[in-house]
Each structure stands twice: as structure tokens, then as C-alpha cells.
Coordinates of C-alpha atoms in Angstrom, one line a residue:
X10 CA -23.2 44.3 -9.6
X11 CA -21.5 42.2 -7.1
X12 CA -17.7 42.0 -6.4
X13 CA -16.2 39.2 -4.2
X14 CA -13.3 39.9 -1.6
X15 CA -11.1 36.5 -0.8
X16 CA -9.6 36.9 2.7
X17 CA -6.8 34.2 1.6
X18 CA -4.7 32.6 4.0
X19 CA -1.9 30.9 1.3
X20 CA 0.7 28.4 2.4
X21 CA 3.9 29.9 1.2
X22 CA 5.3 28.2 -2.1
X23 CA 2.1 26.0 -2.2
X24 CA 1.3 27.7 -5.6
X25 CA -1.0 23.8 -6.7
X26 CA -3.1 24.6 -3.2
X27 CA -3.4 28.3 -3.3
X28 CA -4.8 28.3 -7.2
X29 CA -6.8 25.4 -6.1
X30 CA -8.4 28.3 -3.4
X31 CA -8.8 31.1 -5.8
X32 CA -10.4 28.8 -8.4
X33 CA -12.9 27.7 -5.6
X34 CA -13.4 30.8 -4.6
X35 CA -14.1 32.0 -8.3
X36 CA -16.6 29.4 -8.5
X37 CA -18.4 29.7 -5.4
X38 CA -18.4 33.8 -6.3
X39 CA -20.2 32.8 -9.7
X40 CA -22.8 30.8 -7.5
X41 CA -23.4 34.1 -5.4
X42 CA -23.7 36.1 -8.6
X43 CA -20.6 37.9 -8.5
X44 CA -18.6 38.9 -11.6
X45 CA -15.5 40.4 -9.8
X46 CA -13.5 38.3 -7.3
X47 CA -10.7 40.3 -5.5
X48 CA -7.9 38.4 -4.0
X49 CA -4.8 39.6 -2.0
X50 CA -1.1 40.8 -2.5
X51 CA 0.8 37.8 -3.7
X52 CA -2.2 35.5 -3.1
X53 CA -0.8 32.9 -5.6
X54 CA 2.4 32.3 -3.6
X55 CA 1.9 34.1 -0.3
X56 CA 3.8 36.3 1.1
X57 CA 6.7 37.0 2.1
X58 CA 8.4 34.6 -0.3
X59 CA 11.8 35.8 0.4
X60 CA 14.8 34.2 -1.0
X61 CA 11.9 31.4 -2.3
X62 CA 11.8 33.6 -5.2
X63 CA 15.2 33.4 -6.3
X64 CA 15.1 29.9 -6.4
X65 CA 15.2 28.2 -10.0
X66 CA 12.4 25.8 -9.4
X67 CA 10.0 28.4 -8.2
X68 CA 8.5 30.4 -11.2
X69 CA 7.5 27.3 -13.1
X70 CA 4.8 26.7 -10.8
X71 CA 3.7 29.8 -10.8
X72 CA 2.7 29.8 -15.1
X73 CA 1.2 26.5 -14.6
X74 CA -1.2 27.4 -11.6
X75 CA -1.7 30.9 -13.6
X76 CA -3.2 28.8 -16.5
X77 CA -5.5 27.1 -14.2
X78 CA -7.2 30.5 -12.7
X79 CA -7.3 31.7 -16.8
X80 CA -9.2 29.0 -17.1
X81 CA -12.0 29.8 -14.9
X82 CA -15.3 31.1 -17.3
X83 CA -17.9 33.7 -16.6
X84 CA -16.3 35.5 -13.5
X85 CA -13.1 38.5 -14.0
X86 CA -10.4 37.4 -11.6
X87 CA -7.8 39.8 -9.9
X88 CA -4.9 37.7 -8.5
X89 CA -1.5 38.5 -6.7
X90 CA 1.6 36.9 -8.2
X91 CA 5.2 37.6 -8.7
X92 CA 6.4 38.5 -12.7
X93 CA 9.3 37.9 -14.2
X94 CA 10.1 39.6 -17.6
X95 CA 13.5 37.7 -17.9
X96 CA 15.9 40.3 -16.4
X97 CA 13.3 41.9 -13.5
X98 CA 11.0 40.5 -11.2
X99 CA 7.9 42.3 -10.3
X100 CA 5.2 42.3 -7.9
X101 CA 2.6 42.0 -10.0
X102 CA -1.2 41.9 -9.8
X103 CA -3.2 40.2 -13.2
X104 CA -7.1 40.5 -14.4
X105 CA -8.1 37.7 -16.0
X106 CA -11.7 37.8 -17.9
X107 CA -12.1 34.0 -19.7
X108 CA -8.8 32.6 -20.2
X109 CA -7.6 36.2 -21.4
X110 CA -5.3 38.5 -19.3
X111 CA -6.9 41.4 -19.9
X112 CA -4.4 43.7 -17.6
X113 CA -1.3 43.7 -15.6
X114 CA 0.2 46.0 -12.5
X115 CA 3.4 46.4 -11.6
X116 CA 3.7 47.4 -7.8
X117 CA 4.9 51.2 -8.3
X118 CA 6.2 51.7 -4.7
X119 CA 9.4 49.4 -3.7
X120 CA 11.4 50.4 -0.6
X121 CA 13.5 48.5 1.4
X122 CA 12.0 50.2 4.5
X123 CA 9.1 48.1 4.1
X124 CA 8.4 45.1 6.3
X125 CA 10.2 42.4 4.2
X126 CA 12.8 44.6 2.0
X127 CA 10.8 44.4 -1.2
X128 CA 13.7 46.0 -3.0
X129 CA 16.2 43.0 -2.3
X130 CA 13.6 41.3 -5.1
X131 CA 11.4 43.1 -6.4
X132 CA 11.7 46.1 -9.4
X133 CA 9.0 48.9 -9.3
X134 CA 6.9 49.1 -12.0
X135 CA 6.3 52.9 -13.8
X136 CA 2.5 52.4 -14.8
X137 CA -0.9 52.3 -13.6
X138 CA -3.4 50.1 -14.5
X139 CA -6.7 50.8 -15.2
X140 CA -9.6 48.2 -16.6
X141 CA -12.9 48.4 -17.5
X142 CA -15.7 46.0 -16.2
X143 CA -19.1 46.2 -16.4
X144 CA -19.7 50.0 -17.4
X145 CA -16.8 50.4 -14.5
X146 CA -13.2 51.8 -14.8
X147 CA -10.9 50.1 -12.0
X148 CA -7.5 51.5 -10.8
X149 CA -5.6 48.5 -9.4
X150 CA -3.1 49.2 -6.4
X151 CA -0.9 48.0 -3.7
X152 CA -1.2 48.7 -0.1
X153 CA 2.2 50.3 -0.2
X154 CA 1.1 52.7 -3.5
X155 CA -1.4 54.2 -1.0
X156 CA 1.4 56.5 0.5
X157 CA 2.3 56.9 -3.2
X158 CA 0.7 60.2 -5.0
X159 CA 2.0 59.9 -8.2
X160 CA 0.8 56.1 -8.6
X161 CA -2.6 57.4 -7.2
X162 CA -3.1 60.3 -9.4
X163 CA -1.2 58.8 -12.4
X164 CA -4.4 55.9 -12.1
X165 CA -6.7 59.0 -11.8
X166 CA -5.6 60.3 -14.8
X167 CA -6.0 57.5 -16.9
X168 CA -10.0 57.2 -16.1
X169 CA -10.2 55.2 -13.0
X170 CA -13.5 55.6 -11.5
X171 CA -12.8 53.4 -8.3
X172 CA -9.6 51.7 -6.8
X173 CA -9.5 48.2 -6.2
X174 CA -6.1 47.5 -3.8
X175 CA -4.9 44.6 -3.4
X176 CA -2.6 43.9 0.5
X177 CA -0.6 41.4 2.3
X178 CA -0.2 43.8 5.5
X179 CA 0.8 42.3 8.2
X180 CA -0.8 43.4 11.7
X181 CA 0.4 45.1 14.9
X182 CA -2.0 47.1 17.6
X183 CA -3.5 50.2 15.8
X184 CA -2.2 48.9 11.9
X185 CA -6.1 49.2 10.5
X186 CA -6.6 52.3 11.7
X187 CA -3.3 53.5 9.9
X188 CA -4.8 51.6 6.5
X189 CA -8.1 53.4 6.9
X190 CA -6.4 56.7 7.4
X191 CA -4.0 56.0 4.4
X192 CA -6.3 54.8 1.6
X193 CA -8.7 57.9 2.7
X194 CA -5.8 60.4 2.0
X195 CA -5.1 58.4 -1.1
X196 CA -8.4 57.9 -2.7
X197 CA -8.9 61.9 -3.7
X198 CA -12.4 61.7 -4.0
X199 CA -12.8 58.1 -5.5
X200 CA -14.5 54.5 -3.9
X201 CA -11.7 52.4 -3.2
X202 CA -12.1 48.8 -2.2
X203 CA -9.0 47.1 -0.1
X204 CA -8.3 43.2 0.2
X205 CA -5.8 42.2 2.9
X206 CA -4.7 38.2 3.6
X207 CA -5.6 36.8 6.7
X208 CA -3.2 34.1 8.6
X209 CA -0.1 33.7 10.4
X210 CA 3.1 33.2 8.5
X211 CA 6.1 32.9 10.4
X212 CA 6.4 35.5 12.7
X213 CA 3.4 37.6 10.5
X214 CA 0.1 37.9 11.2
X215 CA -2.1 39.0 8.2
X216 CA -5.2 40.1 10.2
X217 CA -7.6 40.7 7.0
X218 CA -9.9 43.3 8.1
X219 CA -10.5 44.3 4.7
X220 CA -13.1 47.6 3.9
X221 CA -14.9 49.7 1.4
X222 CA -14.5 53.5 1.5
X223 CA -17.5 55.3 -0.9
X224 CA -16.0 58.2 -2.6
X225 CA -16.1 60.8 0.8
X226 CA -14.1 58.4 2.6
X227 CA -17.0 56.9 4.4
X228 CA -16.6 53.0 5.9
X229 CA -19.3 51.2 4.0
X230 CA -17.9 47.6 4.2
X231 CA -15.8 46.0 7.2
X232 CA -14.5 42.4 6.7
X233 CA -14.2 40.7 9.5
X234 CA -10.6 40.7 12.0
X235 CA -8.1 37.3 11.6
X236 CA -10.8 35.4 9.4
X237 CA -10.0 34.0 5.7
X238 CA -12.8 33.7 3.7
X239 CA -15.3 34.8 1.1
X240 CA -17.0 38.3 1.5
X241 CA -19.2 40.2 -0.9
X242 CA -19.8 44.3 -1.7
X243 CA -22.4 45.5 -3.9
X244 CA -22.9 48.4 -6.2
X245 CA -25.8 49.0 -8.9
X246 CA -24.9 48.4 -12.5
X247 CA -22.6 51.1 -13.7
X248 CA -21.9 52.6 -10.5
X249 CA -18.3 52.5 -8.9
X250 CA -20.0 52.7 -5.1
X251 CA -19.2 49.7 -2.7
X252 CA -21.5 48.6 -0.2
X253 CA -21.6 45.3 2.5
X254 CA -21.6 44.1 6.1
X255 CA -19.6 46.2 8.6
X256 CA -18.2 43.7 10.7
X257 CA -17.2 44.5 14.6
X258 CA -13.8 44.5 14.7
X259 CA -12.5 43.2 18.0
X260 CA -11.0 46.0 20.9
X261 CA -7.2 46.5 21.5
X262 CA -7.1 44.0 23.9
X263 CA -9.0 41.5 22.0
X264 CA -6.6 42.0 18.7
X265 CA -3.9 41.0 20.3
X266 CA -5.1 37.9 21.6
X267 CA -6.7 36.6 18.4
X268 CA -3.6 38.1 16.4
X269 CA -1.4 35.5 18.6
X270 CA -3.6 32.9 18.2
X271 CA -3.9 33.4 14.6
X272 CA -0.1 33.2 14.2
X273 CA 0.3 30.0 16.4
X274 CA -2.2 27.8 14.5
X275 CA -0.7 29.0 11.2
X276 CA 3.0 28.1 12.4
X277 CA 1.4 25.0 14.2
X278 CA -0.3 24.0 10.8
X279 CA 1.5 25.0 8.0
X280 CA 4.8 23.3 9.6
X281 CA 3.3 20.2 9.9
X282 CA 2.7 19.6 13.9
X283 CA -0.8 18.4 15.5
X284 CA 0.4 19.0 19.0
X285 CA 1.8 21.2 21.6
X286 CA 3.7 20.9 24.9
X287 CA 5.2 23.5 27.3
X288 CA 6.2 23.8 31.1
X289 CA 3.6 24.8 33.3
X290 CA 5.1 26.4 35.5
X291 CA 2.4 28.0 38.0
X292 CA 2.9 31.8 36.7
X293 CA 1.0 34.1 34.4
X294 CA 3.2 33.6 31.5
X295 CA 2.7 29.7 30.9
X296 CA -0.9 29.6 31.8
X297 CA -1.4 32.2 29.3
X298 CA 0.3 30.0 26.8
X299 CA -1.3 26.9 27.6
X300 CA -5.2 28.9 27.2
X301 CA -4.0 30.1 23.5
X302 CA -2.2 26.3 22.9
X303 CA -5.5 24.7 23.6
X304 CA -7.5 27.1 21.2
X305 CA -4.8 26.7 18.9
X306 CA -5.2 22.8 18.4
X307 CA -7.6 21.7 21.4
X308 CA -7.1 20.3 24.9
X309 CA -6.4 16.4 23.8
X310 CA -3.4 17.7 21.4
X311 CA -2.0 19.6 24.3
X312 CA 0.5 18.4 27.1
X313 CA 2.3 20.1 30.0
X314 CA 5.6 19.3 32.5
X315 CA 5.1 20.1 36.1
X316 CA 8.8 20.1 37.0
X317 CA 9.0 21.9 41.0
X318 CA 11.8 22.4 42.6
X319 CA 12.8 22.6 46.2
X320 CA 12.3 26.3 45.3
X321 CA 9.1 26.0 43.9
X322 CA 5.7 27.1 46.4
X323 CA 3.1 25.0 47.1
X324 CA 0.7 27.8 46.1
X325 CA 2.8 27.0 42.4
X326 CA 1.7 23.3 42.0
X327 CA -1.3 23.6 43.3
X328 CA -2.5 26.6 40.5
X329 CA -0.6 24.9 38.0
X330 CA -2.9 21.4 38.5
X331 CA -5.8 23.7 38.3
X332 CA -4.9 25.7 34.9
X333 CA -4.4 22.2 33.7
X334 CA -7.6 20.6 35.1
X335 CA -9.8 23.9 34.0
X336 CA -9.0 23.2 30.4
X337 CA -8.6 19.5 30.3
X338 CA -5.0 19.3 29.6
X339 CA -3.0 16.0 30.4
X340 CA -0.5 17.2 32.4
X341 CA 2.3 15.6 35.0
X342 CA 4.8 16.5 37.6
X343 CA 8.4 15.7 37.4
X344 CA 10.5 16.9 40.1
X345 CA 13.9 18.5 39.6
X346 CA 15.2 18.6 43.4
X347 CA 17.2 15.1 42.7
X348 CA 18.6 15.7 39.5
X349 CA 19.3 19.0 40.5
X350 CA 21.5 17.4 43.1
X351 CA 23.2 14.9 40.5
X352 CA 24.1 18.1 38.8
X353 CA 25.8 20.0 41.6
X354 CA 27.7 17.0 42.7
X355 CA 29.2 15.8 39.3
X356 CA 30.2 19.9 39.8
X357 CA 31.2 20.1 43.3
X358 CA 35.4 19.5 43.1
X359 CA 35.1 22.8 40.1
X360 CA 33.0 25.0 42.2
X361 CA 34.1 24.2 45.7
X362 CA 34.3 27.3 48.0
X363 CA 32.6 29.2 45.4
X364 CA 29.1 30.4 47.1
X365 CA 25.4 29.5 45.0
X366 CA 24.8 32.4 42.5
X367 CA 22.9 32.8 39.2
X368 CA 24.8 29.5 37.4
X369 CA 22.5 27.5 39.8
X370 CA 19.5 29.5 39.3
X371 CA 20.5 28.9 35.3
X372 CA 21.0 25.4 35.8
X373 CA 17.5 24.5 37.0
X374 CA 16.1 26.3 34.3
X375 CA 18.5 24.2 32.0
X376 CA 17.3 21.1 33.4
X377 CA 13.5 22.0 33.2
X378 CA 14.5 22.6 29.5
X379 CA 16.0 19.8 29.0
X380 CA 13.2 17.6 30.0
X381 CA 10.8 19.5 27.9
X382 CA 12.6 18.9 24.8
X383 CA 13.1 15.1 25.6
X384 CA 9.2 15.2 25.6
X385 CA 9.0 17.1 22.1
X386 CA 11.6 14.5 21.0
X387 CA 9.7 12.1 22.6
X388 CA 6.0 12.8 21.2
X389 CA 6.7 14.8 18.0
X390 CA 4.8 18.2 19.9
X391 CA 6.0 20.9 19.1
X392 CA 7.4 22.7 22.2
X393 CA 6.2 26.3 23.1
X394 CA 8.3 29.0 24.8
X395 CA 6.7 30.6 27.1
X396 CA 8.9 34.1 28.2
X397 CA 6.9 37.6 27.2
X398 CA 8.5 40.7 26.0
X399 CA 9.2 42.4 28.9
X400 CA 11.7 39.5 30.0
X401 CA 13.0 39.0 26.5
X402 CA 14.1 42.8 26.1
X403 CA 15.9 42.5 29.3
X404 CA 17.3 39.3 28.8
X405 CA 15.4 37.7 32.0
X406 CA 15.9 34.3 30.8
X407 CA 17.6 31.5 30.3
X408 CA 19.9 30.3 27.2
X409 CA 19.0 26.6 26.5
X410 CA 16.7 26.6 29.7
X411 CA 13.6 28.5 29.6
X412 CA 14.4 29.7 26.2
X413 CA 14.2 26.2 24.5
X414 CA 11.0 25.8 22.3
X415 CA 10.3 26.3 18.7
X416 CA 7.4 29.0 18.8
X417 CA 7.4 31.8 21.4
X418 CA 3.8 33.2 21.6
X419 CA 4.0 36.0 24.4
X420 CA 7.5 37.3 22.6
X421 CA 6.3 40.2 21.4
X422 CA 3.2 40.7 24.7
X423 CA 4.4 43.2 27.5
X424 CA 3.9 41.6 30.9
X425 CA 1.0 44.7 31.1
X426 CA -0.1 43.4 28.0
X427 CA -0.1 39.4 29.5
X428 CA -2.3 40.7 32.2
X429 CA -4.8 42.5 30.7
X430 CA -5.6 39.5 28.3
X431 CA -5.6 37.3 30.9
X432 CA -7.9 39.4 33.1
X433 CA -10.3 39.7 28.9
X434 CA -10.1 36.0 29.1
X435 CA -11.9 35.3 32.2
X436 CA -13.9 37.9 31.7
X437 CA -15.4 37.0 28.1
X438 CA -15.3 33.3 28.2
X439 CA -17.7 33.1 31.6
X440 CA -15.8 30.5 33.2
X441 CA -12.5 31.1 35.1
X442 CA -10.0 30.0 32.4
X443 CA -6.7 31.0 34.1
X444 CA -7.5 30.8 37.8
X445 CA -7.2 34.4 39.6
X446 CA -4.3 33.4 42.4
X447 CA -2.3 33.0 39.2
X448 CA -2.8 36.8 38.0
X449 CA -2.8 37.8 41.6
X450 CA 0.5 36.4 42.8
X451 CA 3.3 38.2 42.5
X452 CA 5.6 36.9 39.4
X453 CA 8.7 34.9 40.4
X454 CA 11.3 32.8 38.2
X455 CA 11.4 30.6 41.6
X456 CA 14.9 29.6 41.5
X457 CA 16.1 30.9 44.9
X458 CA 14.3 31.1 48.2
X459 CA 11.3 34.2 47.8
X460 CA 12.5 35.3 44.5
X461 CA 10.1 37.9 42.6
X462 CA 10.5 39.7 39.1
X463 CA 11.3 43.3 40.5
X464 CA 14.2 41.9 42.6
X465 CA 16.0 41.6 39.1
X466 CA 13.6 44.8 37.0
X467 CA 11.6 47.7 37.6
X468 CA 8.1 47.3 37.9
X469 CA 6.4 46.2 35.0
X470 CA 4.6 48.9 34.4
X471 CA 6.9 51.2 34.3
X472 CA 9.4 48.8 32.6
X473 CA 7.6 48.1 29.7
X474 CA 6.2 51.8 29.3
X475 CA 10.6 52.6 29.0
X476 CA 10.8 49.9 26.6
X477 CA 7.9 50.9 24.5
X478 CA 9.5 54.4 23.8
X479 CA 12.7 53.2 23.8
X480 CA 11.6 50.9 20.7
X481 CA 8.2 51.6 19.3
X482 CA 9.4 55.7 19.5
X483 CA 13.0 55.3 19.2
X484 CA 13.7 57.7 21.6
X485 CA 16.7 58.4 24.0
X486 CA 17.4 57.5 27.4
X487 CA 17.8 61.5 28.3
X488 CA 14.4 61.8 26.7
X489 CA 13.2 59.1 29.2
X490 CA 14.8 60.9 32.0
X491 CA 13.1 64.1 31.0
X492 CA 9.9 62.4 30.9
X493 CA 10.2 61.4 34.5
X494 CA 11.7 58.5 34.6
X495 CA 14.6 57.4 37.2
X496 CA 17.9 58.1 35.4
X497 CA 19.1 54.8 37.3
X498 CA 16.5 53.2 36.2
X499 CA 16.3 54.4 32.4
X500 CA 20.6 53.5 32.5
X501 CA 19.7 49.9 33.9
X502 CA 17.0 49.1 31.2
X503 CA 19.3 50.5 28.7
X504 CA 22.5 48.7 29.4
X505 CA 20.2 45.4 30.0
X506 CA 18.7 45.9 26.5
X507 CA 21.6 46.2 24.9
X508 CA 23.5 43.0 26.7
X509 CA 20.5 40.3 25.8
X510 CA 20.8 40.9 22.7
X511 CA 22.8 37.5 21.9
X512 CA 20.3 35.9 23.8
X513 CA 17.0 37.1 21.3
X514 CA 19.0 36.1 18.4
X515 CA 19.1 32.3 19.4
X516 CA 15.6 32.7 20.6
X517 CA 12.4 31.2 19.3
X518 CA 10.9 33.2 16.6
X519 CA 7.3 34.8 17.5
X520 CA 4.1 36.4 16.2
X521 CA 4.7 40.2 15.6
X522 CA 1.7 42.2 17.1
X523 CA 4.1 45.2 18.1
X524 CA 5.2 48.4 16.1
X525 CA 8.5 47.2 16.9
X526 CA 9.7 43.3 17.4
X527 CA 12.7 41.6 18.2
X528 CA 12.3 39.2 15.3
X529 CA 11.8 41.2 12.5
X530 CA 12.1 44.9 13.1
X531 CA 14.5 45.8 16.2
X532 CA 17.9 44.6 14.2
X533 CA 21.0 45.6 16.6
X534 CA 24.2 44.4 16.4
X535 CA 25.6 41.9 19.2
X536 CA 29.1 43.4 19.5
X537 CA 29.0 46.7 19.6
X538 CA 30.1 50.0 21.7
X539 CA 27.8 52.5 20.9
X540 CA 28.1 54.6 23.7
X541 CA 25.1 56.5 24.2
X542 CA 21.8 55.0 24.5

């Protein structure tokens, strides 16, 4: 017996499109002689829907395209869709055997803890569901039911022999080992076979990854990492084992590249751009953005600013010209030193006597932004932001300047993080990609004379390991002072946490590869007095 998994990567709201891919997929399934195709957590409409769902016009589509996946002959189907029984909606998963819906689950666990508050929407169902195929009872589940015991046992109990799950999970570093761990503690002693969608939406990243666990908990299937597609698991007739190809999954560092990169092509795609711009700038950060931009839609959709100022090194241009040259990006240089001048001067009678200080610095970076959204304007790219974490948590940035942009890539990369990919770039792709007097130069904003990072923040690595705890583990800043770190400098990162936070909520949104990121799960008020940590 063979069973089909669908690594789907649906366009939210696109119901026409994403029943168009699960009939395909049905059909192409027949073809490889399977007679159970597996498809994600809310695989008819993607996911998250949000406040989508409550709008009037959207659960008509969603009976119509329903009715063209019962359609489908010779092949049981397993589809993700929202249900509505008049008063309630549900997140729902149907089986479909010849144009009959042969079974229906309710998602059992709803919590607003989880990622996209389910409970603002959804009402959780009280049963399990159970179906026969093929001399085989299945026990359909959510990811989310895996943590639950009583919707495990309560499918036990009514005969399930093996658990078919169904996911939309979003990714962040060490997420599939958490799954693995989770459906093993669930399964009590039953094969279990887990679906996950694959693809960037909004600031998600559905990484796939999906896998096969035989009854003692044993990998026997691994899809493959950030891939949509068909994939296949076999069992002999009557028997509830899965078997199939263990993929490779990428390492840590690797993940997070391809997690990024996932999520910009999605947001690049599914919003309707075919090209990308940004402000090279000479740094780590923006040659790190530029390598992903040019995967993301190739070099000849890809454009780039030069924009020195009197401020900027020579050592800047010249790297710049050579991260744009190694990957064949158009690219050219528009000075700011003269309208940098136009700007003081329509100024100088308002600030006269007043000495150079960080409006200045703030005003260059305006102008540089400036100029890069006249060239969005201009050639309908879509302009990419190009701060990291590290800066974004401290507010190391510039409103309307450096900020401007529609999709932040590095927003949720630590500038340890930025390097080591950088350093896994060169390394894998056996050609210098970013040049190395980029990741070897110390990192500067260059907007004053022999600026660096650290003259503003503590050193990155011991920056970003504060913020990690501080976020990721929620912990205090007297826990970071007994752990060793400077109490000057644990008070600093905290106070400069807390002040950008008016800054991150106009910011560009990003892909979420974190435990904890600004756009979707650190939530903080702007005013506030909260005067501990």
C-alpha cells in the first residue's frame, strides 16, 4: 500500500489554485499507485487565514473547490479546510473516498497561545476521528493535538491502528526536533505519519520536513527541509507501518539560510513583484541580503544603490562594486555628499550654534532612503531592508532612513547569526560569494568620521547572547547579571530594548526563524513604565 504526502505550499485565499494542486496531486498519486494522499493543515485555504475567515465572501469558495477534490475517483483524499456549521467555525480536516466524505475532524486542541491565536476563530471540536482504508484504521490529528492526551488516547480508543497528522507549523531553529519529540510522546506505541506545508507566508516559514515514526518511535521517512512537493511512504497491505526516503535535513546554520530564503521568494511571489532593490552599502548586512535577493529571483531581477558619503571608506566602495560584480548585479553609485549639503543649508538659520550630532548622522540615512524608495517607485522592485536583529532590538537604526523597505530579511538573524552564514556561504558555494574584507572589517553605520557598531553596543557576541535570554528565555536582567554579565551593560541593553520599541512597530515585517520575533511573538507595549526589566 502506498500513501502520498503533499508538501503544499498554498497562496492564502486562493482556494480555485490550491484545489487545482491537491487535485493534481491526487492524480499524479494514482499514477504512482498510491490510494492515500495526505495533505496539510488548512491546505485548501492556507494558513494563517486570519480575519480572511470572517469575511462573507470567503466560505463560498471553499464548498465549491471542496466539490472539485470529491470529485476526484480511485484515490482517498485527506484535505485541510475550515468548517462552518452555521454558528461555529472549525478547523477541520475531511476524507474523501469517490465523491463521498467519508469522515470529518474537528481540531480538538484550540489555544490562543498558539502562533496565530486559533481561539479568536476557531471552536474545538470534542471527537476523534477514526477511518478505515484498506484493511487499515487511521486516527486523524492536528499538530497541536500532539501535546493533547486525551485527543490521542480518545483516537486510540476508538480502534486507530496508525495516526495520520496533518500540520501547518511554522519553523524557527530546533522546531523539527521539538515535532519529532512531540508526536513520539504522543503516539503511545502506534505509526504515526505527519504532513507539514512548506513555503513562506508573510512573516512564516512552513519548512515541511515531514516524517514517518513506526510504532517504537523510530524515523523511518524524512521529507525533505523548505521543499513543496509530492513524497511517498509505503506499508504492505494491511499493515499500519510507514516506510520511505530519509532525506538529509540541512545543519543549524544551513536552516536558517534556506528558511529566509524560503520566506523571501514566497513574499516576493505571492505579492506580485519580479524584482528586488536594496542599498549596498559595503557591510555584512547588505551583501548578505543582496546573495539571498539574487537566489530569491536571480541576478538580472536584482538592482543596488551605491550612495557614499564624505563618510564613507574607500575600502566601502570598492567591496561594495565587488559584491555586486561577483553575482552579476547591475548596480550604481549615487553620491550623497551634495545633497547632503543642500540639506544642512536649507537647515542652517534653525540649527545655528547647535554642534553636528545624531540628527545629521539620521539625516544621511534619511537621504539614502529616500533615494532607494524613488527607485522602487521608479522600477516597480520591491525594496529590501537590510538591518539584522541585533540592531533592530536596540533600535540601531534609522526611522524612514535605513528602515524604509517592504521586506526585512536579516530581521529576525543575530549579527553572530549574519556571520556565520556568510562565512557557510563561501564555504559551500566554492566561489567567494561575499568577498572576505567584507566579513573581516569591522561593522560601521559610517555616518561620522571612524564610526564602528561597539561605539554605540556591546560586542555582538555578547549582545546578542543578552538578547537571546532576555527574549527566547524570558529571563531577567538580575538573572543576566548573575550569569556574568556586566550589570552596566545588561541595564543598557535593557533600557535600549525597551525604547525602540516604536521603531520595530513601523518597521518592515520579516521571516520568523527565531523562538521569539519582533513581528509576531515579542508584543510589548510602546508607552509603558514597567520598572523592572
Amino acid at each position: 500500500m502506498r500513501t502520498a504526502l503533499l508538501q503544499m505550499n498554498p497562496v492564502v485565499g486562493d482556494c480555485a489554485r490550491n484545489a487545482a494542486t491537491i487535485v493534481a496531486a491526487a492524480e499524479e498519486a494514482k499514477r504512482c499507485g498510491a490510494s492515500l494522499l495526505l495533505t496539510p493543515e488548512m491546505s485548501l485555504t492556507g494558513s494563517p487565514t486570519e480575519d480572511l475567515l470572517l469575511r462573507p465572501g470567503f466560505l463560498p469558495p471553499v464548498d465549491a473547490t471542496l466539490a472539485q477534490i470529491a470529485a476526484v475517483r480511485g484515490i482517498t483524499v485527506v484535505v485541510g479546510f475550515p468548517e462552518h456549521d452555521g454558528r461555529h467555525y472549525f478547523n477541520a480536516a475531511g476524507v474523501w473516498r469517490d465523491g463521498e466524505r467519508i469522515a470529518v475532524y474537528r481540531k480538538n486542541t484550540i489555544s490562543p497561545q498558539q502562533e496565530w491565536n486559533e481561539a479568536r476563530y476557531f471552536t474545538a471540536g470534542e471527537r476523534a476521528c477514526v477511518f478505515a482504508h484498506e484493511g487499515v484504521k487511521y486516527g486523524v490529528l492536528f499538530d497541536a493535538d500532539l501535546g493533547n492526551v486525551a485527543a490521542v488516547a480518545q483516537a486510540r480508543a476508538d480502534g486507530a491502528q496508525a495516526l495520520l497528522v496533518l500540520a501547518a507549523s511554522p519553523f524557527y531553529a530546533g522546531k523539527h526536533d521539538e515535532r519529532l519529540a512531540a508526536a513520539r510522546a504522543a503516539q503511545h506505541g502506534l505509526p504515526l505519519l505527519y504532513v507539514n506545508a512548506a513555503g513562506g507566508q508573510d512573516a512564516w516559514v512552513f519548512d515541511g520536513a515531514s516524517f514517518a515514526l513506526d510504532a517504537q518511535g523510530r524515523r523511518t521517512f524524512q521529507a525533505a527541509f523548505c521543499e513543496e512537493g509530492l513524497s511517498w511512504v509505503d506499508a504492505a497491505a494491511g499493515q499500519q507501518s510507514f516506510s520511505g526516503s530519509l532525506n538529509v535535513l540541512p545543519e543549524a546554520t544551513a536552516q536558517l539560510y534556506h528558511a529566509v530564503l524560503c520566506g523571501l521568494r514566497d513574499y516576493v511571489r505571492k505579492c506580485g513583484f519580479s524584482r528586488l532593490c536594496l542599498g549596498l552599502s559595503g557591510g555584512l548586512d547588505s551583501a548578505l541580503v543582496l546573495a539571498l535577493a539574487v537566489d530569491a529571483v536571480g541576478a538580472e531581477h536584482c538592482e543596488v544603490l551605491l550612495m557614499p558619503s564624505q563618510y564613507t571608506a574607500e575600502l566601502s566602495n570598492t567591496a561594495a562594486v565587488k559584491m555586486a560584480e561577483n553575482l552579476g548585479v547591475r548596480y550604481e553609485s549615487v553620491p550623497i555628499s551634495d545633497v547632503f549639503g543642500a540639506f544642512k543649508s536649507a537647515l542652517a538659520n534653525r540649527f545655528s550654534g547647535l554642534a553636528e550630532d545624531v540628527t545629521e548622522e539620521n539625516l544621511q540615512a534619511r537621504i539614502r532612503g529616500t533615494l532607494l524608495m524613488a527607485l522602487s517607485n521608479k522600477s516597480g522592485a520591491l525594496l529590501l531592508s537590510t538591518g539584522n536583529k541585533s540592531e533592530v532590538a536596540m533600535g540601531y537604526s534609522t526611522l524612514y532612513g535605513d528602515m524604509n523597505g517592504g521586506f526585512a530579511p536579516l530581521k529576525d538573524l543575530y549579527k553572530t547569526e549574519v556571520y556565520a552564514i556568510s562565512r557557510w556561504l563561501n564555504a559551500t558555494r566554492g566561489r567567494e560569494i561575499i568577498p572576505q574584507e567584507i566579513i573581516d572589517r569591522p561593522p560601521s553605520a559610517e555616518l561620522r568620521a571612524n564610526q564602528t557598531d561597539q561605539d554605540s553596543l556591546p560586542e555582538y557576541a555578547v549582545l546578542d547572547e543578552m538578547l537571546r535570554l532576555l527574549m527566547d528565555e524570558n529571563l531577567s536582567a538580575q538573572a543576566l547579571i548573575e550569569r556574568g554579565f556586566a550589570a552596566a551593560e545588561v541595564a543598557r541593553t535593557v533600557k535600549l530594548l525597551r525604547l525602540a520599541e516604536y521603531k520595530r512597530q513601523q518597521g518592515a515585517i520579516g521571516p520568523k526563524v527565531s523562538r521569539c520575533a519582533f513581528d509576531v511573538d515579542w508584543r510589548q507595549p510602546i508607552c509603558q513604565r514597567f520598572g523592572h526589566d
